[in-house]
Short mmCIF file of C-alpha atoms in Angstrom, two decimals:
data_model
loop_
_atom_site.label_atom_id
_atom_site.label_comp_id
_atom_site.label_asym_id
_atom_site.label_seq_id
_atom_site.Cartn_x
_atom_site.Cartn_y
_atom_site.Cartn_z
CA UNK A 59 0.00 0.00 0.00
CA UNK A 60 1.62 3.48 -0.90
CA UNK A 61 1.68 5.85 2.14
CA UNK A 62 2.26 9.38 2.25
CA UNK A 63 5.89 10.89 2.40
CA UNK A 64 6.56 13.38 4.97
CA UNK A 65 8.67 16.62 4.74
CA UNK A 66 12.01 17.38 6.18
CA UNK A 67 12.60 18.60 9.94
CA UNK A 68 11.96 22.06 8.48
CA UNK A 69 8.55 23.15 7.56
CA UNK A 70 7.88 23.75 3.68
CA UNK A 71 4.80 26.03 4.23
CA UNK A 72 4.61 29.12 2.59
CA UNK A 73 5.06 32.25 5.00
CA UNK A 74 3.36 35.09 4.83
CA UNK A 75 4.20 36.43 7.95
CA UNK A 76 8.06 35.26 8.59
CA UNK A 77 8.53 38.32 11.57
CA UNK A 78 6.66 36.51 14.54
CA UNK A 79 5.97 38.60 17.59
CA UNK A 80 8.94 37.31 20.22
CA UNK A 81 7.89 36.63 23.23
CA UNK A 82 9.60 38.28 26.17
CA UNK A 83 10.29 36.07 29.11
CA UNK A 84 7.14 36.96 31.44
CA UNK A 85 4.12 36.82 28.36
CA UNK A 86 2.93 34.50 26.29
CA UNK A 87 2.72 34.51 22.50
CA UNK A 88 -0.64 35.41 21.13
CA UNK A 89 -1.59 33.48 17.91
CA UNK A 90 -4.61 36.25 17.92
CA UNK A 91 -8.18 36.90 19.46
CA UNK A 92 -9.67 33.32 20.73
CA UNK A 93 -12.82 31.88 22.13
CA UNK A 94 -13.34 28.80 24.03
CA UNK A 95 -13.95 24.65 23.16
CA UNK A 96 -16.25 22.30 24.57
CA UNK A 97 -17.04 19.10 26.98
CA UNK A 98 -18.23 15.22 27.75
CA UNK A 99 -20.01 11.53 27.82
CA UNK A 100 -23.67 5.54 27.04
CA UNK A 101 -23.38 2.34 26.40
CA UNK A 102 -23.26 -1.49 24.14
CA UNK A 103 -20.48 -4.36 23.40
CA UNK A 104 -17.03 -5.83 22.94
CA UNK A 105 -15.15 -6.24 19.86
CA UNK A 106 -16.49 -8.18 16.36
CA UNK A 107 -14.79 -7.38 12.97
CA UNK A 108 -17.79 -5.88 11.27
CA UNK A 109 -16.81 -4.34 8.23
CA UNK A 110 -19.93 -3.94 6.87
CA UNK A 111 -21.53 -0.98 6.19
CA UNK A 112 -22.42 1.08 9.57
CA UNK A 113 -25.83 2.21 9.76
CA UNK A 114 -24.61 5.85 11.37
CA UNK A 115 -22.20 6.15 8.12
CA UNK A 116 -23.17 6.94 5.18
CA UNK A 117 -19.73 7.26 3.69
CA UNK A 118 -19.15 8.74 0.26
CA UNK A 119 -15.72 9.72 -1.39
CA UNK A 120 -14.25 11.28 -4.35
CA UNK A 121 -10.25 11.17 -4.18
CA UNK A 122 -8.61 11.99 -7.17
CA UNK A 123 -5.10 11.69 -6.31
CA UNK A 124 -4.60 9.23 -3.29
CA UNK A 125 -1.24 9.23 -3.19
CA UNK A 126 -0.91 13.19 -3.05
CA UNK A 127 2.40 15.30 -3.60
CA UNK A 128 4.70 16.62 -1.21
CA UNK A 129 3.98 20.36 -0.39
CA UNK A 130 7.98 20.69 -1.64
CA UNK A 131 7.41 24.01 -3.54
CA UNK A 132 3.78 24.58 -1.78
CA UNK A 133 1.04 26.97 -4.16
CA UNK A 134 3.41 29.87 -4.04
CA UNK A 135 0.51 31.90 -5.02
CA UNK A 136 -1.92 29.82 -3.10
CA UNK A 137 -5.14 31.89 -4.25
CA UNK A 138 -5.63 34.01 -7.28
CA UNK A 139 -7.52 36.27 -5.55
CA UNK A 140 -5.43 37.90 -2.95
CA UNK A 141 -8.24 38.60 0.19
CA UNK A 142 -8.16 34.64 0.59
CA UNK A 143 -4.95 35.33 2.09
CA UNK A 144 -5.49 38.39 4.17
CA UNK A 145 -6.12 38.29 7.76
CA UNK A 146 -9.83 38.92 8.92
CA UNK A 147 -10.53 40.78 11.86
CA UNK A 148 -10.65 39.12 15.02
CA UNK A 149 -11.22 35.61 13.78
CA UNK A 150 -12.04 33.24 17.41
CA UNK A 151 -10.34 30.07 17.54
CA UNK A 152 -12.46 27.26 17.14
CA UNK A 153 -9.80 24.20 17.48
CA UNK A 154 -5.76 23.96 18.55
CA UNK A 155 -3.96 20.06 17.71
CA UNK A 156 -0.61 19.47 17.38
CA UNK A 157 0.65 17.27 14.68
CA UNK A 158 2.07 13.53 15.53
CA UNK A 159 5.50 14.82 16.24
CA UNK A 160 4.62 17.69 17.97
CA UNK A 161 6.89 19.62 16.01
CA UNK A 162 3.48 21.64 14.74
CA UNK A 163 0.29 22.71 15.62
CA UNK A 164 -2.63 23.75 13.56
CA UNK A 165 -5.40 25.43 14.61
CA UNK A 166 -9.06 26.02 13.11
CA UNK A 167 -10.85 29.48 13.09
CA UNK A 168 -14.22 31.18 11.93
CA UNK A 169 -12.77 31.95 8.95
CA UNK A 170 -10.26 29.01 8.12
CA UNK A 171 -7.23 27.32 9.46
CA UNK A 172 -3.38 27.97 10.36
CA UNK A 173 -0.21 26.31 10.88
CA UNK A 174 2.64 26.95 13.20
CA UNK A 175 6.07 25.89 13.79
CA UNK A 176 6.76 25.48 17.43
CA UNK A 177 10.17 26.05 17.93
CA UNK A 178 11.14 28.55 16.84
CA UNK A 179 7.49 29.73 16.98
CA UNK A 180 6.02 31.44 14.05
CA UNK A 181 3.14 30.95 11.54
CA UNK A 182 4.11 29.33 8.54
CA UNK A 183 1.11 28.53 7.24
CA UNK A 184 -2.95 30.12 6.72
CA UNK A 185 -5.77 29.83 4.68
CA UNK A 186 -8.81 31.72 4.87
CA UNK A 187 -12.42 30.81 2.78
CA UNK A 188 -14.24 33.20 1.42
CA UNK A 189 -17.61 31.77 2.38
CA UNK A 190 -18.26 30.79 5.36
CA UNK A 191 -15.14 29.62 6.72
CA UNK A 192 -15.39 27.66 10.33
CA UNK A 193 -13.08 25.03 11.06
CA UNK A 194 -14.05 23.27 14.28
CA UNK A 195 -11.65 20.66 13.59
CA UNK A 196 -8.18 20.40 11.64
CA UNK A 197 -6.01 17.45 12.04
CA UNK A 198 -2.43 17.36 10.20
CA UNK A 199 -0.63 14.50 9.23
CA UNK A 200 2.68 15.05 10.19
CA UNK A 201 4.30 18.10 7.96
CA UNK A 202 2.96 17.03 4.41
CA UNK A 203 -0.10 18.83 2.75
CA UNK A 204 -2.64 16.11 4.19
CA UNK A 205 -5.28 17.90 6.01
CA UNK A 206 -8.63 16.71 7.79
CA UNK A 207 -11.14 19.39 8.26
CA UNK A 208 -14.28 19.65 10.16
CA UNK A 209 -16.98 22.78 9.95
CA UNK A 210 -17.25 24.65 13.08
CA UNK A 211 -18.45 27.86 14.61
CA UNK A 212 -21.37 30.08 13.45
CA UNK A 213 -20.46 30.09 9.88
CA UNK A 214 -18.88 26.52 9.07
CA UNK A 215 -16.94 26.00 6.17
CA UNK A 216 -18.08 22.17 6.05
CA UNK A 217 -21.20 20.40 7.16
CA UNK A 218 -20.57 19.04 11.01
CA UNK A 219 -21.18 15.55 10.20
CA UNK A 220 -18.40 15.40 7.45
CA UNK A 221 -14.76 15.19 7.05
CA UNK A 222 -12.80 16.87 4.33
CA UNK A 223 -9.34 15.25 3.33
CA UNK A 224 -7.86 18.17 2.10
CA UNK A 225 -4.84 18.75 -0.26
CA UNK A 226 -3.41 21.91 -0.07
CA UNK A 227 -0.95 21.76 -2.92
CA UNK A 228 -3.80 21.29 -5.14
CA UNK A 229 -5.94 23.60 -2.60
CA UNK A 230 -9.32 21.64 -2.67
CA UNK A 231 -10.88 18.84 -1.11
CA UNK A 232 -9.73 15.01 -3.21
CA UNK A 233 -11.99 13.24 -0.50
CA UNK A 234 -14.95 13.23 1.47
CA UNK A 235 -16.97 11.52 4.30
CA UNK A 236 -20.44 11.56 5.70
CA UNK A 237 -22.20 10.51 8.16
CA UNK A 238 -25.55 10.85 10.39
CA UNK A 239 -24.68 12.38 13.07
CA UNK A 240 -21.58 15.03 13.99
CA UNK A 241 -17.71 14.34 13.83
CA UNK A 242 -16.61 14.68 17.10
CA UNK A 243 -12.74 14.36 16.04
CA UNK A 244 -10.10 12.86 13.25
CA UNK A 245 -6.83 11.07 13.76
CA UNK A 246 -4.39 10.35 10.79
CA UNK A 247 -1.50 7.82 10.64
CA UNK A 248 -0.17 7.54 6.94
CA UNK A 249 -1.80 4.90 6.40
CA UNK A 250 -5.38 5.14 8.05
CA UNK A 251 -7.84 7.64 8.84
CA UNK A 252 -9.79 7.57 12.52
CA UNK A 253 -13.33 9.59 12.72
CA UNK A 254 -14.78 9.74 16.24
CA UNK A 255 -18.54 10.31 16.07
CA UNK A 256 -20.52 10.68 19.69
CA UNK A 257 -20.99 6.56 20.32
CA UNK A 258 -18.89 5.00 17.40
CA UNK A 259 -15.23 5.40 15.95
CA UNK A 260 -14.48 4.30 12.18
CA UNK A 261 -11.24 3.13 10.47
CA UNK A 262 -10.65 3.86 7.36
CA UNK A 263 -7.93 3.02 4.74
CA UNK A 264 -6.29 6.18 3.83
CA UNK A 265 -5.21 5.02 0.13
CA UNK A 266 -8.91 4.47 -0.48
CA UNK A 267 -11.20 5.52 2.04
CA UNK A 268 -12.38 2.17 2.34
CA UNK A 269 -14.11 1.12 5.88
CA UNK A 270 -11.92 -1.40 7.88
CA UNK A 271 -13.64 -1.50 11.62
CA UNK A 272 -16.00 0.00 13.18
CA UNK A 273 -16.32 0.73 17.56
CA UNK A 274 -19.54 1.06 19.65
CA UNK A 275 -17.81 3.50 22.77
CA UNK A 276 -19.75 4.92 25.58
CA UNK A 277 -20.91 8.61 24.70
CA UNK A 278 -17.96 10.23 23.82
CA UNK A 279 -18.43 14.32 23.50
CA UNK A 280 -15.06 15.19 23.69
CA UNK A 281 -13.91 12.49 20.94
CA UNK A 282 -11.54 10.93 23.03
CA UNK A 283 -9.50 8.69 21.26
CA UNK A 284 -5.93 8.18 20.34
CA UNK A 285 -3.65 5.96 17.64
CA UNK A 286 0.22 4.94 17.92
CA UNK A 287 2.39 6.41 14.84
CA UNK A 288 4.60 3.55 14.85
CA UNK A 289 4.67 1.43 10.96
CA UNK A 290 3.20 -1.50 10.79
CA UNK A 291 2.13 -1.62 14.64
CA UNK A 292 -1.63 0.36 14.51
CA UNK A 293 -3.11 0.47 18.30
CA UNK A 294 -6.02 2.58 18.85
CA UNK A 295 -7.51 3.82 22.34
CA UNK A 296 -10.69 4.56 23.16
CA UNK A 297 -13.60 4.88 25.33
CA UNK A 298 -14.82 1.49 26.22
CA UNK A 299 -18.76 0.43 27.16
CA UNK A 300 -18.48 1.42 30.58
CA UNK A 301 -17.99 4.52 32.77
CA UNK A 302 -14.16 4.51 33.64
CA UNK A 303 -13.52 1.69 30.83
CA UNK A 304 -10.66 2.39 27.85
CA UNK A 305 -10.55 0.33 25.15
CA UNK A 306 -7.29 -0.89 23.18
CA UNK A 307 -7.20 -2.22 19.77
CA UNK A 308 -4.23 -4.32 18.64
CA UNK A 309 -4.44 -4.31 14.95
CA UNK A 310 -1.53 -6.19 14.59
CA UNK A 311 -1.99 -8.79 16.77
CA UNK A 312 -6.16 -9.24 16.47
CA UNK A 313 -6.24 -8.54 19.93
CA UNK A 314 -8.67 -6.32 21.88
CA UNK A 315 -7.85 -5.32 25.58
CA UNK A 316 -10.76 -3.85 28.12
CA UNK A 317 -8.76 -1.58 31.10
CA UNK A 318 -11.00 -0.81 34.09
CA UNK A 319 -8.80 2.76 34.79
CA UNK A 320 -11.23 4.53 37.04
CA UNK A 321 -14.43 4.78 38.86
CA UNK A 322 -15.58 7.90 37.20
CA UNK A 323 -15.42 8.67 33.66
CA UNK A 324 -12.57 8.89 31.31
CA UNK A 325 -11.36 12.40 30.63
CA UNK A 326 -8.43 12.48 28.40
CA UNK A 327 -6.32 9.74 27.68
CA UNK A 328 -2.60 9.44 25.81
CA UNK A 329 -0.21 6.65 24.18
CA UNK A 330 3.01 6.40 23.44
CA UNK A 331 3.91 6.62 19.80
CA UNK A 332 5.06 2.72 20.24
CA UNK A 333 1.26 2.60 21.37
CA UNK A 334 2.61 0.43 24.64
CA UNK A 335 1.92 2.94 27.27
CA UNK A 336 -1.37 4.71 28.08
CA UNK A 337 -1.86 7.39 30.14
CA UNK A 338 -5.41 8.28 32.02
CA UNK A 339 -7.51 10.40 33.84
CA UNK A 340 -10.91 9.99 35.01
CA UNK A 341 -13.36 13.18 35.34
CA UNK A 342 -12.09 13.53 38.89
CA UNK A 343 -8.90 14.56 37.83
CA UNK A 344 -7.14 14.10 40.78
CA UNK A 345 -5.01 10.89 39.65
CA UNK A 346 -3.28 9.78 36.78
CA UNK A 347 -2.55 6.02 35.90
CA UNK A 348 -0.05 4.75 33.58
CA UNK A 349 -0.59 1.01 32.36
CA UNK A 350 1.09 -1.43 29.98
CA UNK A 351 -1.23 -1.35 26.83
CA UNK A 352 -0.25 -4.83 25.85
CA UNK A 353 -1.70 -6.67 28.70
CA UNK A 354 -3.52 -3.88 30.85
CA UNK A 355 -1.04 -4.19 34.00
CA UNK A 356 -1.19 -0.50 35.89
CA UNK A 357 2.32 0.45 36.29
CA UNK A 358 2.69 3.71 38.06
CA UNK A 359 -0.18 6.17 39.32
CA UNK A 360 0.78 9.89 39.70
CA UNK A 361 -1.27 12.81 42.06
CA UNK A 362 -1.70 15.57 39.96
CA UNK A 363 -3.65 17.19 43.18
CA UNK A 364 -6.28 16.71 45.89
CA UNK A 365 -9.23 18.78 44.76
CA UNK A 366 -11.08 17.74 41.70
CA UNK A 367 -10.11 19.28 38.41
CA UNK A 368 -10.69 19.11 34.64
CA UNK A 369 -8.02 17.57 32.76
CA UNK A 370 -7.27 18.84 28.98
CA UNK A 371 -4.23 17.05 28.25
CA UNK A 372 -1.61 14.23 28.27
CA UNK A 373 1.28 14.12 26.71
CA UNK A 374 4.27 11.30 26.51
CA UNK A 375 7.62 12.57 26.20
CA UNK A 376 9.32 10.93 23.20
CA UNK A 377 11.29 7.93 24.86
CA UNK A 378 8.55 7.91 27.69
CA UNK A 379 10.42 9.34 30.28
CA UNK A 380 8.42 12.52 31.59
CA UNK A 381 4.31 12.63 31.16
CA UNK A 382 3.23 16.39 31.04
CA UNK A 383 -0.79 16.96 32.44
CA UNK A 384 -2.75 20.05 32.17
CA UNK A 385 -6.10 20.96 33.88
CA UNK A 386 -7.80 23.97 34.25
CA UNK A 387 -6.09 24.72 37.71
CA UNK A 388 -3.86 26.55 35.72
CA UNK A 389 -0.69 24.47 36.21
CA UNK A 390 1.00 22.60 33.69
CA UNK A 391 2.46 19.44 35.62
CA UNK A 392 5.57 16.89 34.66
CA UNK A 393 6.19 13.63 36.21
CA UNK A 394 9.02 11.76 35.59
CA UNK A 395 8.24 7.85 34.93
CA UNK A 396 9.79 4.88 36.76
CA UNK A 397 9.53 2.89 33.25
CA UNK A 398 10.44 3.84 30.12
CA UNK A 399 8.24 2.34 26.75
CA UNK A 400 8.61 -0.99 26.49
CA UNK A 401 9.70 -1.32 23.39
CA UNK A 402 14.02 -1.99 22.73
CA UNK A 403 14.30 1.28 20.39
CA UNK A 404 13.11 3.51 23.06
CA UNK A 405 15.32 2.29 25.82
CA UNK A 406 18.26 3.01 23.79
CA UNK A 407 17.02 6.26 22.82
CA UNK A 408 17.64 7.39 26.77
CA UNK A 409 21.19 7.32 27.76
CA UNK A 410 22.44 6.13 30.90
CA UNK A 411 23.79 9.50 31.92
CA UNK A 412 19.68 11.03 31.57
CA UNK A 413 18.49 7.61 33.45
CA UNK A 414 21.12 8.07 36.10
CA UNK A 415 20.22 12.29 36.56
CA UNK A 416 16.45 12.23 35.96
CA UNK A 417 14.69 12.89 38.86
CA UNK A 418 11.91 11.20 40.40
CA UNK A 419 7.99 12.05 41.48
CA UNK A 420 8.30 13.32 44.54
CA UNK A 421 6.38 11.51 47.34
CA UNK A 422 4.95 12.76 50.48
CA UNK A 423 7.10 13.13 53.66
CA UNK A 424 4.54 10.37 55.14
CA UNK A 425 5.01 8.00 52.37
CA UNK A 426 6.76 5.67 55.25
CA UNK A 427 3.46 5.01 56.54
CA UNK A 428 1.69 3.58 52.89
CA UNK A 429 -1.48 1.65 54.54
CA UNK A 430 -1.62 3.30 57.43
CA UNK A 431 -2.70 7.06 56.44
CA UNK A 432 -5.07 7.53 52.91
CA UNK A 433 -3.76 6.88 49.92
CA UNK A 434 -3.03 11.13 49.56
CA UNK A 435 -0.45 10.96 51.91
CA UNK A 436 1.55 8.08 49.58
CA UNK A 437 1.02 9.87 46.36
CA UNK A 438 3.49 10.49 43.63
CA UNK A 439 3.36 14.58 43.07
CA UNK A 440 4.85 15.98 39.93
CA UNK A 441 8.49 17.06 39.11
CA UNK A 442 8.02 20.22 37.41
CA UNK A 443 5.45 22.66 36.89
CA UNK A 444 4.26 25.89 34.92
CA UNK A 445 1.41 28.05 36.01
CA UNK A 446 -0.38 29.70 33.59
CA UNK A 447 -4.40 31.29 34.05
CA UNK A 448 -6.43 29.30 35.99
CA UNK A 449 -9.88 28.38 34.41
CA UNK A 450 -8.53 28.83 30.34
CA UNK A 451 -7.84 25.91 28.63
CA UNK A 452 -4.28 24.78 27.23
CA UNK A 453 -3.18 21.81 25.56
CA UNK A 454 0.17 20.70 26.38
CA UNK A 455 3.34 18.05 24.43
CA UNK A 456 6.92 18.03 24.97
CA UNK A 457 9.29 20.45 22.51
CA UNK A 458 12.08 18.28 20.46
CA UNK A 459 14.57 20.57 22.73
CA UNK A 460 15.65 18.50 25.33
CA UNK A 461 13.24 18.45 28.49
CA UNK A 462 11.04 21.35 26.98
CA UNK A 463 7.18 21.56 27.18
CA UNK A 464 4.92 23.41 24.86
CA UNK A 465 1.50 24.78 25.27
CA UNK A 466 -1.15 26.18 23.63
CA UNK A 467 -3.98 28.14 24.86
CA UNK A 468 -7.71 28.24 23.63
CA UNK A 469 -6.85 32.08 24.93
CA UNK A 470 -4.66 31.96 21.65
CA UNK A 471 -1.83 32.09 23.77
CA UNK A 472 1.76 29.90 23.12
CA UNK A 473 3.99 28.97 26.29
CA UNK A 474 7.33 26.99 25.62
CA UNK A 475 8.97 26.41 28.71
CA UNK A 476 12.06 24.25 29.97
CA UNK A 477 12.31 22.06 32.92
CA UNK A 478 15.41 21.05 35.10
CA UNK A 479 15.35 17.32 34.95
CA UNK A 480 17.42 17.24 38.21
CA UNK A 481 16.21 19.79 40.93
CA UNK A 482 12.61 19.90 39.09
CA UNK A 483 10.83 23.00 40.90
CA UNK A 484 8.86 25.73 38.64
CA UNK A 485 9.94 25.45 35.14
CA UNK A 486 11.26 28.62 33.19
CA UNK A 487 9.53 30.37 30.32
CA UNK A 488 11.79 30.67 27.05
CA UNK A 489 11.46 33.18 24.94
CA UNK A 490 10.57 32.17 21.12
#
């Protein structure tokens, strides 16, 4: 099956604004004016390979080139008629993802989309329609042209209930999908495409748009769900049947595995890009469990704090050594991990000398008396942290520069901030 190249570490997007704002130590960046995102969560059954048709889908697609080009010299004159490219006033942000790498991050606005590099930080990338314009949901695959697009906001661009695999070298739409009911999110590997309605997930072929599986998942508002990037090893996580239940799919292997993670609800969830670790929260947001997603063992819970909170985000570091968490407390929080992935590759990738200096969770001064006291007093409390606005809502991944974090705010606001992998403490804000 052909899959889609990628482009080099350097982003190929046209610029049309190459003098970014810097950022001065104490302020964040501001992508522009924003506006806020949204919340979460029924029931049915365990795993059958039903390819047939799904009764919620009713899928249709037109792709005329399915193995696209590279955006190598991307539409230097992306739109003959120059106000596509011209920035509207006050656009609200509808959507912020970052790319599989995390090297990116697009985000989806009343009147279009943009992409950004992260580091250094600057806008690369934007396209703004003419009609209409919302994108409530953009999803990049990797740094190539690929794009899937969701309507959004007052005005949408696209109908809610489809997705839109856009190409922007050719700058149009090559494929389409519809269902009944409203796309709740998209995830792209290069070779398969993962739409998250309300109670059901489908898997697509990406060469073809042809239907593969299809998941029955509790209700699922946020569109929780996440994929490994790895070749030829697809796992997929997702809300199971239950309240507190995740779901893994081993593609691969045939298998399906059922985790019981917590008593309340699933929040937010994240996997390694091996897909052998998964991170969890519940809605209580107080705890968050790491487990083997091979065989479902819990291998290390961390306390991100003692009164409830909202979590928005989890995010591995690349050899699964730190796990970043952010809630709407306001504080971004790192916790370094007893285990790295299991896989060989990522144990080399960390070298003795990092293994040796990393520093631990931190555990409470009563920790000697485990069993005695509540489980609070025991807890495993983050390395590192960043405090941002409490209440606004920021999505958070690691930077490629060694033991940075990234975030992005629904505020329109861009953090990147470094950690001391030793002494921990409050991290330090860099300026981009």
């Amino acid at each position: 099956m052909a899959a889609l190249s990628t482009l080099p570490s350097s982003p190929s997007w046209p610029n049309p604004n190459p003098n970014p704002n810097p950022n001065p130590n104490t302020n964040p960046t501001f992508l522009f004016l924003a506006s806020p995102m949204e919340d979460e969560q029924k029931q049915q059954e365990p795993h059958e390979d039903d390819k047939n048709e799904a009764e919620e889908q009713n899928y249709s697609h037109s792709i005329s080139s399915l193995v696209p080009p590279l955006l190598q010299n991307p539409n230097p004159n992306p739109d003959p008629n120059p106000n596509n490219l011209s920035p509207s006033p006050c656009p609200s942000l509808l959507h912020v993802s970052f790319n599989q790498d995390s090297g990116c991050f697009a985000t989806g606005t009343s009147h279009g989309f943009r992409i950004y590099n992260c580091d250094p930080f600057r806008e690369i990338f934007r396209r703004d329609f003419d009609n209409g314009g919302g994108i409530g949901v953009v999803e990049m695959l990797f740094r190539c042209n690929i794009l899937a697009l969701v309507g959004g906001g007052p005005d949408p661009q696209y109908a809610l209930n489809k997705v839109m695999i856009w190409d922007d070298h050719q700058s149009r739409c090559i494929g389409e999908l519809s269902f009944r009911s409203e796309v709740r999110a998209v995830k792209l590997r290069r070779d398969r495409i993962v739409v998250v309605l309300e109670q059901k997930i489908f898997v697509y072929n990406f060469s073809d748009l042809k239907l593969l599986h299809q998941i029955e998942t509790i209700v699922n508002v946020k569109g929780l769900c996440a994929v490994s990037q790895e070749a030829g090893n697809f796992v997929l996580v997702c809300p199971g049947l239950q309240k507190g239940q995740v779901r893994v799919e081993h593609y691969a292997s045939k298998r399906t595995k059922f985790i019981m993670a917590h008593d309340s609800r699933i929040a937010c969830f994240a996997l390694t890009q091996d897909g052998q670790m998964l991170a969890t929260a519940s809605t209580k947001g107080t705890l968050v469990r790491i487990f083997n997603a091979i065989d479902g063992t819990l291998l290390q819970e961390v306390r991100r704090g003692a009164d409830r909170a909202e979590i928005y985000s989890l995010a591995f570091s690349s050899t699964a050594q730190w796990l970043a968490v952010s809630s709407d407390k306001g504080t971004i929080h790192v916790f370094g991990l007893k285990v790295n992935s299991l896989s060989p590759g990522n144990e080399k990738s960390r070298s003795a000398s990092d293994a040796n200096l990393a520093v631990t969770s931190p555990t409470s001064s009563l920790s000697f008396m485990k069993g005695v006291l509540p489980k609070y007093f025991s807890s495993e409390w983050s390395v590192a942290r960043f405090h941002l606005i409490e209440g606004s809502q920021y999505i958070v991944a690691f930077g490629h520069q060694k033991n940075t974090v990234v975030v992005i705010g629904m505020d329109g606001s861009f953090y990147r901030c470094e950690f001391d992998p030793v002494n921990g403490g409050e991290m330090s804000q860099l300026e981009v």
